[in-house]
CSV table of C-alpha atoms in Angstrom, one decimal:
chain,number,residue,atom,x,y,z
A,1,UNK,CA,34.6,-29.9,-100.6
A,2,UNK,CA,37.5,-32.4,-99.6
A,3,UNK,CA,41.4,-32.0,-101.0
A,4,UNK,CA,42.8,-35.1,-100.9
A,5,UNK,CA,46.7,-35.8,-101.2
A,6,UNK,CA,47.9,-39.0,-101.8
A,7,UNK,CA,50.7,-39.2,-98.7
A,8,UNK,CA,48.5,-36.7,-96.3
A,9,UNK,CA,47.8,-38.8,-92.8
A,10,UNK,CA,45.2,-36.4,-91.6
A,11,UNK,CA,42.8,-34.2,-93.4
A,12,UNK,CA,41.0,-31.3,-92.0
A,13,UNK,CA,38.1,-29.9,-93.7
A,14,UNK,CA,38.3,-26.6,-95.4
A,15,UNK,CA,35.3,-24.3,-96.4
A,16,UNK,CA,36.6,-23.0,-100.1
A,17,UNK,CA,35.3,-19.5,-101.7
A,18,UNK,CA,35.4,-19.5,-105.4
A,19,UNK,CA,33.5,-16.0,-105.7
A,20,UNK,CA,36.5,-14.0,-105.3
A,21,UNK,CA,39.2,-12.9,-107.7
A,22,UNK,CA,41.8,-14.9,-105.4
A,23,UNK,CA,40.1,-18.0,-103.9
A,24,UNK,CA,40.9,-18.4,-100.2
A,25,UNK,CA,40.5,-21.4,-97.7
A,26,UNK,CA,38.5,-20.9,-94.4
A,27,UNK,CA,38.3,-23.8,-92.0
A,28,UNK,CA,35.2,-25.5,-90.6
A,29,UNK,CA,34.7,-24.7,-87.4
A,30,UNK,CA,31.5,-27.0,-86.7
A,31,UNK,CA,31.9,-30.3,-88.3
A,32,UNK,CA,31.3,-34.0,-87.5
A,33,UNK,CA,34.3,-35.6,-88.2
A,34,UNK,CA,33.4,-39.0,-90.4
A,35,UNK,CA,35.9,-41.9,-90.3
A,36,UNK,CA,37.9,-40.8,-93.3
A,37,UNK,CA,41.6,-42.8,-93.4
A,38,UNK,CA,44.1,-43.4,-95.7
A,39,UNK,CA,44.5,-47.2,-95.7
A,40,UNK,CA,47.4,-48.7,-97.7
A,41,UNK,CA,46.5,-52.4,-96.1
A,42,UNK,CA,43.6,-52.9,-97.8
A,43,UNK,CA,43.1,-50.8,-100.7
A,44,UNK,CA,45.8,-50.1,-103.4
A,45,UNK,CA,47.8,-47.1,-104.0
A,46,UNK,CA,46.7,-45.2,-100.5
A,47,UNK,CA,43.1,-44.9,-101.8
A,48,UNK,CA,40.5,-43.1,-99.9
A,49,UNK,CA,38.5,-45.3,-97.9
A,50,UNK,CA,34.8,-43.8,-96.2
A,51,UNK,CA,33.9,-46.7,-94.4
A,52,UNK,CA,30.5,-47.4,-92.6
A,53,UNK,CA,31.0,-45.2,-89.7
A,54,UNK,CA,30.4,-42.7,-92.0
A,55,UNK,CA,26.9,-43.2,-92.2
A,56,UNK,CA,26.8,-45.2,-95.5
A,57,UNK,CA,24.0,-48.1,-94.1
A,58,UNK,CA,26.8,-50.6,-93.8
A,59,UNK,CA,28.8,-50.1,-96.8
A,60,UNK,CA,31.8,-47.7,-97.7
A,61,UNK,CA,33.2,-45.8,-100.3
A,62,UNK,CA,36.5,-46.5,-102.0
A,63,UNK,CA,38.3,-44.2,-104.7
A,64,UNK,CA,41.9,-44.7,-105.5
A,65,UNK,CA,44.3,-43.1,-108.3
A,66,UNK,CA,43.3,-45.1,-111.0
A,67,UNK,CA,39.9,-43.5,-111.3
A,68,UNK,CA,38.2,-46.5,-109.8
A,69,UNK,CA,35.1,-45.9,-107.3
A,70,UNK,CA,33.1,-48.3,-105.6
A,71,UNK,CA,30.4,-47.9,-103.1
A,72,UNK,CA,29.1,-50.4,-100.8
A,73,UNK,CA,30.3,-53.4,-98.9
A,74,UNK,CA,33.1,-55.8,-99.9
A,75,UNK,CA,34.1,-53.5,-102.7
A,76,UNK,CA,37.6,-54.6,-104.0
A,77,UNK,CA,39.9,-53.3,-106.5
A,78,UNK,CA,42.9,-55.7,-105.2
A,79,UNK,CA,44.2,-57.0,-108.5
A,80,UNK,CA,44.3,-53.6,-110.1
A,81,UNK,CA,42.0,-52.1,-112.7
A,82,UNK,CA,40.9,-48.8,-113.8
A,83,UNK,CA,38.2,-46.4,-114.7
A,84,UNK,CA,35.6,-48.4,-113.0
A,85,UNK,CA,32.3,-47.3,-111.0
A,86,UNK,CA,30.7,-49.8,-108.9
A,87,UNK,CA,27.8,-49.5,-107.1
A,88,UNK,CA,26.4,-52.4,-104.6
A,89,UNK,CA,27.1,-55.0,-101.8
A,90,UNK,CA,29.3,-57.6,-103.2
A,91,UNK,CA,29.7,-55.8,-106.6
A,92,UNK,CA,33.2,-55.2,-107.4
A,93,UNK,CA,35.4,-55.6,-110.7
A,94,UNK,CA,38.8,-57.3,-109.8
A,95,UNK,CA,41.1,-58.7,-112.2
A,96,UNK,CA,42.3,-56.0,-113.9
A,97,UNK,CA,38.7,-55.1,-115.3
A,98,UNK,CA,38.8,-51.6,-117.1
A,99,UNK,CA,36.1,-49.2,-117.7
A,100,UNK,CA,33.0,-51.0,-116.1
A,101,UNK,CA,29.8,-49.4,-114.9
A,102,UNK,CA,28.3,-51.6,-112.4
A,103,UNK,CA,25.2,-51.1,-110.1
A,104,UNK,CA,23.7,-53.9,-107.9
A,105,UNK,CA,24.3,-56.6,-105.5
A,106,UNK,CA,27.3,-59.3,-106.7
A,107,UNK,CA,27.0,-57.8,-110.0
A,108,UNK,CA,30.2,-58.7,-111.9
A,109,UNK,CA,31.3,-60.2,-108.3
A,110,UNK,CA,33.3,-62.9,-110.8
A,111,UNK,CA,34.4,-60.8,-113.4
A,112,UNK,CA,37.4,-59.5,-115.0
A,113,UNK,CA,35.3,-58.1,-118.4
A,114,UNK,CA,36.5,-54.4,-119.6
A,115,UNK,CA,33.9,-51.8,-120.8
A,116,UNK,CA,30.5,-53.7,-119.6
A,117,UNK,CA,27.8,-52.1,-118.0
A,118,UNK,CA,25.7,-54.1,-115.3
A,119,UNK,CA,22.6,-53.0,-113.8
A,120,UNK,CA,20.9,-55.6,-111.5
A,121,UNK,CA,21.6,-58.4,-108.6
A,122,UNK,CA,24.2,-60.8,-109.9
A,123,UNK,CA,24.2,-58.9,-113.5
A,124,UNK,CA,27.5,-60.1,-115.3
A,125,UNK,CA,28.4,-62.2,-112.1
A,126,UNK,CA,30.5,-64.7,-113.5
A,127,UNK,CA,30.4,-68.3,-112.2
A,128,UNK,CA,34.0,-68.3,-110.3
A,129,UNK,CA,36.4,-66.3,-108.8
A,130,UNK,CA,38.8,-67.9,-111.0
A,131,UNK,CA,40.8,-65.0,-113.3
A,132,UNK,CA,39.7,-65.3,-116.8
A,133,UNK,CA,36.5,-67.0,-115.9
A,134,UNK,CA,34.4,-64.0,-117.4
A,135,UNK,CA,35.6,-61.7,-119.9
A,136,UNK,CA,32.7,-60.3,-121.3
A,137,UNK,CA,33.7,-57.2,-123.0
A,138,UNK,CA,31.8,-54.4,-124.2
A,139,UNK,CA,28.4,-55.9,-122.8
A,140,UNK,CA,25.5,-54.2,-121.4
A,141,UNK,CA,23.3,-56.2,-118.9
A,142,UNK,CA,20.2,-54.9,-117.1
A,143,UNK,CA,17.7,-56.8,-114.8
A,144,UNK,CA,18.0,-59.5,-112.3
A,145,UNK,CA,20.7,-62.2,-113.1
A,146,UNK,CA,21.0,-60.9,-116.7
A,147,UNK,CA,24.2,-62.6,-118.5
A,148,UNK,CA,24.7,-64.0,-114.6
A,149,UNK,CA,26.8,-66.7,-116.1
A,150,UNK,CA,28.4,-65.0,-119.1
A,151,UNK,CA,32.0,-66.4,-120.5
A,152,UNK,CA,33.6,-64.2,-123.1
A,153,UNK,CA,30.8,-62.5,-124.7
A,154,UNK,CA,30.9,-59.4,-126.4
A,155,UNK,CA,29.2,-56.7,-127.8
A,156,UNK,CA,26.0,-58.1,-126.7
A,157,UNK,CA,23.0,-56.6,-124.8
A,158,UNK,CA,20.7,-58.3,-122.6
A,159,UNK,CA,17.7,-56.6,-120.7
A,160,UNK,CA,15.4,-58.3,-118.8
A,161,UNK,CA,15.3,-60.7,-115.6
A,162,UNK,CA,17.2,-63.5,-116.2
A,163,UNK,CA,17.6,-62.4,-119.8
A,164,UNK,CA,21.0,-64.3,-121.2
A,165,UNK,CA,21.5,-65.9,-117.6
A,166,UNK,CA,23.6,-68.5,-118.9
A,167,UNK,CA,24.6,-67.6,-121.8
A,168,UNK,CA,28.2,-69.0,-122.7
A,169,UNK,CA,29.4,-67.0,-125.2
A,170,UNK,CA,28.5,-65.0,-128.4
A,171,UNK,CA,28.6,-61.8,-130.1
A,172,UNK,CA,26.5,-59.0,-131.2
A,173,UNK,CA,23.5,-60.5,-129.7
A,174,UNK,CA,20.6,-58.1,-128.5
A,175,UNK,CA,17.8,-60.0,-126.1
A,176,UNK,CA,15.1,-57.8,-124.3
A,177,UNK,CA,12.8,-59.4,-122.4
A,178,UNK,CA,12.4,-62.0,-119.0
A,179,UNK,CA,14.4,-65.2,-120.2
A,180,UNK,CA,15.1,-63.8,-123.5
A,181,UNK,CA,18.2,-65.3,-125.1
A,182,UNK,CA,19.0,-67.3,-122.0
A,183,UNK,CA,21.2,-70.1,-123.0
A,184,UNK,CA,22.7,-68.6,-126.3
A,185,UNK,CA,26.4,-69.6,-126.7
A,186,UNK,CA,29.8,-69.1,-128.1
A,187,UNK,CA,28.6,-70.3,-131.7
A,188,UNK,CA,25.5,-67.6,-131.3
A,189,UNK,CA,25.8,-64.3,-133.2
A,190,UNK,CA,23.8,-61.3,-134.5
A,191,UNK,CA,20.5,-62.3,-133.0
A,192,UNK,CA,18.1,-59.1,-131.5
A,193,UNK,CA,14.6,-60.3,-130.5
A,194,UNK,CA,12.4,-58.6,-127.8
A,195,UNK,CA,9.7,-60.2,-125.8
A,196,UNK,CA,8.9,-62.3,-122.8
A,197,UNK,CA,10.5,-65.7,-123.4
A,198,UNK,CA,11.8,-65.0,-126.8
A,199,UNK,CA,14.7,-67.4,-127.8
A,200,UNK,CA,14.7,-68.5,-124.5
A,201,UNK,CA,16.3,-72.1,-125.6
A,202,UNK,CA,18.6,-71.1,-128.5
A,203,UNK,CA,21.9,-72.1,-128.3
A,204,UNK,CA,23.9,-71.2,-131.9
A,205,UNK,CA,21.2,-69.4,-133.0
A,206,UNK,CA,22.5,-66.9,-135.8
A,207,UNK,CA,21.1,-63.9,-137.4
A,208,UNK,CA,17.7,-64.3,-136.2
A,209,UNK,CA,15.1,-60.9,-135.6
A,210,UNK,CA,12.1,-61.2,-133.5
A,211,UNK,CA,9.5,-59.2,-132.0
A,212,UNK,CA,6.5,-60.3,-129.6
A,213,UNK,CA,6.2,-62.2,-126.9
A,214,UNK,CA,7.1,-66.1,-127.0
A,215,UNK,CA,8.5,-65.5,-130.6
A,216,UNK,CA,11.4,-68.1,-131.2
A,217,UNK,CA,10.1,-69.5,-128.1
A,218,UNK,CA,11.6,-73.0,-129.0
A,219,UNK,CA,14.2,-71.9,-131.4
A,220,UNK,CA,17.6,-73.4,-131.0
A,221,UNK,CA,19.8,-73.7,-133.9
A,222,UNK,CA,17.9,-71.7,-136.6
A,223,UNK,CA,19.3,-69.2,-138.6
A,224,UNK,CA,18.1,-66.0,-140.6
A,225,UNK,CA,14.4,-65.8,-139.5
A,226,UNK,CA,12.3,-63.1,-139.0
A,227,UNK,CA,9.4,-63.1,-136.8
A,228,UNK,CA,7.0,-60.3,-135.4
A,229,UNK,CA,3.6,-60.7,-133.6
A,230,UNK,CA,2.9,-63.0,-130.5
A,231,UNK,CA,3.6,-66.3,-130.6
A,232,UNK,CA,4.9,-66.2,-134.2
A,233,UNK,CA,7.3,-69.1,-135.3
A,234,UNK,CA,7.0,-69.8,-131.2
A,235,UNK,CA,7.5,-73.5,-132.4
A,236,UNK,CA,10.7,-73.1,-134.7
A,237,UNK,CA,13.5,-75.0,-133.7
A,238,UNK,CA,15.8,-75.6,-136.8
A,239,UNK,CA,14.2,-73.6,-139.9
A,240,UNK,CA,15.9,-71.3,-141.9
A,241,UNK,CA,15.0,-68.4,-143.6
A,242,UNK,CA,11.4,-67.7,-142.3
A,243,UNK,CA,9.3,-64.4,-142.5
A,244,UNK,CA,6.5,-64.5,-140.2
A,245,UNK,CA,4.3,-61.1,-139.5
A,246,UNK,CA,1.3,-61.4,-137.2
A,247,UNK,CA,-0.1,-62.9,-134.0
A,248,UNK,CA,0.0,-66.8,-134.2
A,249,UNK,CA,1.6,-66.4,-137.6
A,250,UNK,CA,3.4,-69.7,-138.3
A,251,UNK,CA,3.0,-70.2,-134.8
A,252,UNK,CA,3.3,-74.3,-136.0
A,253,UNK,CA,6.5,-74.1,-138.1
A,254,UNK,CA,9.0,-76.2,-136.9
A,255,UNK,CA,11.5,-77.3,-139.4
A,256,UNK,CA,10.4,-75.4,-142.4
A,257,UNK,CA,12.4,-73.0,-144.2
A,258,UNK,CA,12.0,-70.1,-146.4
A,259,UNK,CA,8.4,-69.6,-146.1
A,260,UNK,CA,6.8,-66.1,-146.1
A,261,UNK,CA,4.1,-65.8,-143.9
A,262,UNK,CA,2.4,-62.3,-143.3
A,263,UNK,CA,-1.2,-62.0,-141.7
A,264,UNK,CA,-3.2,-63.3,-138.7
A,265,UNK,CA,-3.1,-67.1,-138.5
A,266,UNK,CA,-1.5,-67.0,-142.0
A,267,UNK,CA,-0.1,-70.4,-142.9
A,268,UNK,CA,-0.8,-71.3,-139.1
A,269,UNK,CA,-0.5,-75.0,-139.9
A,270,UNK,CA,2.5,-75.2,-141.6
A,271,UNK,CA,5.3,-77.5,-139.7
A,272,UNK,CA,7.7,-78.6,-141.9
A,273,UNK,CA,6.7,-77.4,-145.3
A,274,UNK,CA,9.1,-74.7,-147.1
A,275,UNK,CA,9.2,-72.3,-149.9
A,276,UNK,CA,5.4,-70.9,-149.1
A,277,UNK,CA,4.2,-67.4,-149.6
A,278,UNK,CA,1.2,-66.8,-147.7
A,279,UNK,CA,0.0,-63.2,-147.6
A,280,UNK,CA,-3.3,-62.2,-145.8
A,281,UNK,CA,-5.4,-63.5,-142.6
A,282,UNK,CA,-6.1,-66.9,-142.7
A,283,UNK,CA,-4.0,-67.5,-146.1
A,284,UNK,CA,-3.3,-70.9,-146.6
A,285,UNK,CA,-3.9,-71.4,-142.7
A,286,UNK,CA,-4.4,-75.2,-142.7
A,287,UNK,CA,-2.0,-76.0,-145.1
A,288,UNK,CA,0.9,-78.5,-144.3
A,289,UNK,CA,2.4,-78.6,-147.8
A,290,UNK,CA,5.2,-76.7,-149.6
A,291,UNK,CA,5.7,-74.5,-152.8
A,292,UNK,CA,2.0,-72.3,-152.1
A,293,UNK,CA,1.7,-69.0,-152.9
A,294,UNK,CA,-1.7,-67.0,-151.3
A,295,UNK,CA,-2.6,-63.7,-151.4
A,296,UNK,CA,-5.5,-62.3,-150.0
A,297,UNK,CA,-7.7,-63.1,-146.9
A,298,UNK,CA,-8.9,-66.9,-146.8
A,299,UNK,CA,-7.0,-67.3,-150.1
A,300,UNK,CA,-6.5,-71.4,-150.0
A,301,UNK,CA,-7.5,-71.3,-146.3
A,302,UNK,CA,-8.8,-74.9,-146.4
A,303,UNK,CA,-6.1,-76.6,-148.2
A,304,UNK,CA,-4.2,-79.0,-146.3
A,305,UNK,CA,-1.8,-81.5,-148.3
A,306,UNK,CA,-2.0,-80.0,-151.8
A,307,UNK,CA,0.9,-78.2,-152.9
A,308,UNK,CA,2.5,-76.0,-155.9
A,309,UNK,CA,-0.8,-73.5,-155.8
A,310,UNK,CA,-1.1,-69.9,-156.5
A,311,UNK,CA,-4.0,-68.4,-155.3
A,312,UNK,CA,-4.6,-64.7,-155.7
A,313,UNK,CA,-7.6,-62.6,-154.0
A,314,UNK,CA,-10.2,-62.7,-151.4
A,315,UNK,CA,-11.3,-66.2,-150.8
A,316,UNK,CA,-9.3,-67.4,-153.8
A,317,UNK,CA,-9.6,-71.2,-154.3
A,318,UNK,CA,-10.2,-71.3,-150.3
A,319,UNK,CA,-12.6,-74.8,-150.6
A,320,UNK,CA,-9.4,-76.3,-152.4
A,321,UNK,CA,-8.5,-79.1,-149.8
A,322,UNK,CA,-6.1,-81.7,-151.8
A,323,UNK,CA,-5.7,-80.3,-155.3
A,324,UNK,CA,-2.5,-79.4,-156.6
A,325,UNK,CA,-0.8,-77.3,-159.3
A,326,UNK,CA,-3.8,-74.9,-159.8
A,327,UNK,CA,-4.1,-71.2,-160.6
A,328,UNK,CA,-6.7,-69.2,-159.5
A,329,UNK,CA,-6.7,-65.4,-159.8
A,330,UNK,CA,-9.6,-63.0,-158.7
A,331,UNK,CA,-12.4,-62.6,-156.0
A,332,UNK,CA,-13.6,-66.1,-154.9
A,333,UNK,CA,-11.9,-67.6,-158.0
A,334,UNK,CA,-12.0,-71.4,-158.1
A,335,UNK,CA,-14.0,-71.3,-155.2
A,336,UNK,CA,-16.0,-74.5,-156.0
A,337,UNK,CA,-12.6,-76.6,-156.5
A,338,UNK,CA,-11.5,-79.2,-153.8
A,339,UNK,CA,-9.4,-81.6,-155.0
A,340,UNK,CA,-9.2,-81.1,-159.0
A,341,UNK,CA,-5.2,-80.1,-160.3
A,342,UNK,CA,-3.8,-78.5,-163.0
A,343,UNK,CA,-6.3,-76.3,-163.2
A,344,UNK,CA,-6.6,-72.3,-163.7
A,345,UNK,CA,-9.4,-69.7,-162.9
A,346,UNK,CA,-9.0,-66.3,-163.9
A,347,UNK,CA,-11.6,-63.6,-162.9
A,348,UNK,CA,-14.3,-63.1,-160.4
A,349,UNK,CA,-16.3,-66.4,-159.8
A,350,UNK,CA,-14.4,-67.8,-162.1
A,351,UNK,CA,-14.6,-71.9,-161.8
A,352,UNK,CA,-14.0,-75.4,-163.3
A,353,UNK,CA,-15.5,-78.7,-163.3
A,354,UNK,CA,-12.6,-81.2,-163.3
A,355,UNK,CA,-9.0,-81.7,-163.6
A,356,UNK,CA,-6.6,-79.9,-166.4
A,357,UNK,CA,-9.4,-77.3,-167.0
A,358,UNK,CA,-8.8,-73.4,-167.7
A,359,UNK,CA,-11.6,-71.2,-167.0
A,360,UNK,CA,-11.9,-67.2,-168.0
A,361,UNK,CA,-14.3,-65.4,-166.2
A,362,UNK,CA,-17.8,-66.1,-164.6
A,363,UNK,CA,-21.0,-67.1,-166.0
A,364,UNK,CA,-21.9,-63.9,-167.2
A,365,UNK,CA,-18.3,-63.0,-168.4
A,366,UNK,CA,-17.6,-62.3,-172.2
A,367,UNK,CA,-14.2,-63.3,-173.3
A,368,UNK,CA,-12.7,-60.9,-175.8
A,369,UNK,CA,-9.4,-61.3,-177.9
A,370,UNK,CA,-7.9,-59.2,-180.5
A,371,UNK,CA,-6.2,-61.9,-182.5
A,372,UNK,CA,-7.4,-65.5,-182.7
A,373,UNK,CA,-6.3,-68.2,-180.2
A,374,UNK,CA,-3.6,-70.1,-181.5
A,375,UNK,CA,-4.7,-73.9,-181.4
A,376,UNK,CA,-1.8,-76.3,-181.8
A,377,UNK,CA,-2.0,-78.6,-184.3
A,378,UNK,CA,0.7,-82.0,-184.0
A,379,UNK,CA,0.0,-85.3,-184.7
A,380,UNK,CA,1.6,-85.8,-181.3
A,381,UNK,CA,-1.3,-84.2,-179.3
A,382,UNK,CA,-4.2,-86.2,-181.1
A,383,UNK,CA,-5.5,-89.7,-180.8
A,384,UNK,CA,-8.1,-91.6,-183.1
A,385,UNK,CA,-6.9,-90.0,-186.0
A,386,UNK,CA,-9.0,-91.0,-189.7
A,387,UNK,CA,-9.8,-90.0,-193.0
A,388,UNK,CA,-12.8,-87.4,-193.5
A,389,UNK,CA,-15.6,-87.7,-196.0
A,390,UNK,CA,-15.1,-84.0,-196.4
A,391,UNK,CA,-13.9,-83.4,-199.9
A,392,UNK,CA,-13.5,-80.8,-202.6
A,393,UNK,CA,-16.9,-79.8,-202.8
A,394,UNK,CA,-16.3,-78.5,-199.1
A,395,UNK,CA,-13.5,-76.7,-199.6
A,396,UNK,CA,-15.1,-74.7,-202.7
A,397,UNK,CA,-18.0,-73.5,-200.3
A,398,UNK,CA,-15.3,-71.7,-198.2
A,399,UNK,CA,-15.4,-67.8,-198.5
A,400,UNK,CA,-12.1,-66.3,-197.7
A,401,UNK,CA,-12.6,-63.0,-196.0
A,402,UNK,CA,-10.2,-60.0,-194.5
A,403,UNK,CA,-11.2,-57.2,-192.3
A,404,UNK,CA,-9.7,-55.0,-189.5
A,405,UNK,CA,-10.4,-54.0,-186.0
A,406,UNK,CA,-12.8,-51.5,-185.4
């Protein structure tokens, strides 16, 4: 152990024994003297300096009374700072930096940030040596050039090669993956994405959550979106409030908003359409319209421009192309409809044959009802009204009955 006092001019190595009740010191007789000196000229406060002659591979160690520790070449605390730990050639925390942990060549080289963790070549390096140029605080940057040009970021985590490399501000952003969140600016906040190239061109995006390679790859200023799965919402630019879960799910959405897309290829051709809910593999996979709801594998999978459709069940409405305002519920319900509109089919294989039809069940279905269907009788709903030749004799032949359900 070495015991060092601030005003000590020479240091004599001692071996300290702690085993005894009263410790004592024994001089070390065989010792290769390293280059150890107190250097008031180059280090503050009479700091302890172990330079390259101590066998540190061309680097050195600086420790001062403000709890700063630096290992490497060009280490520097000339402008104050405290409680920093810096390791790496050219790595340093000048300009009154506080409580930073830095590992990597040129990491935080021009930074005056506080409470940061930087790991990797050029991590949190800063752009110039000007005081105040980089005041990132409470950030974690891990990877080659991670958060290299960071400017006034706070509470951010960037992990991966070039992650947040040119970020110019922002708060509470978490970006993990190479090139992730590379350009997020001061208006960005609350973004969390994991995956290669995720949010790689985003600038002022807010409150987006992504998981998977290339998710949000084209996103710029969009807000409040959730994407999970490779290529999910990869072309979204400015849309808001979308939820996409599944590989290539919503992969062509650009400016559409308020869509819920779950399943492989679900809503895959939606671009600008909004307010769609498509759940199930291939659900509405060719649709470009809006206000559609699909639940089930292949539900509405051939719909293109048809809108305001609701299809529930395996392959329900799966051949509808341009028809709109249709409701199909059941396995392969409304399977043969292509262009009809304003129709409803309920039950397995229930089909319609034209616009404005309602079909209950398929060909082998017997509908039952506990009460009579009520048919409106309103002159406003009728046409071609004329007197009937049925008179009193017809009425007298009627036989009123009463009954109960058995």
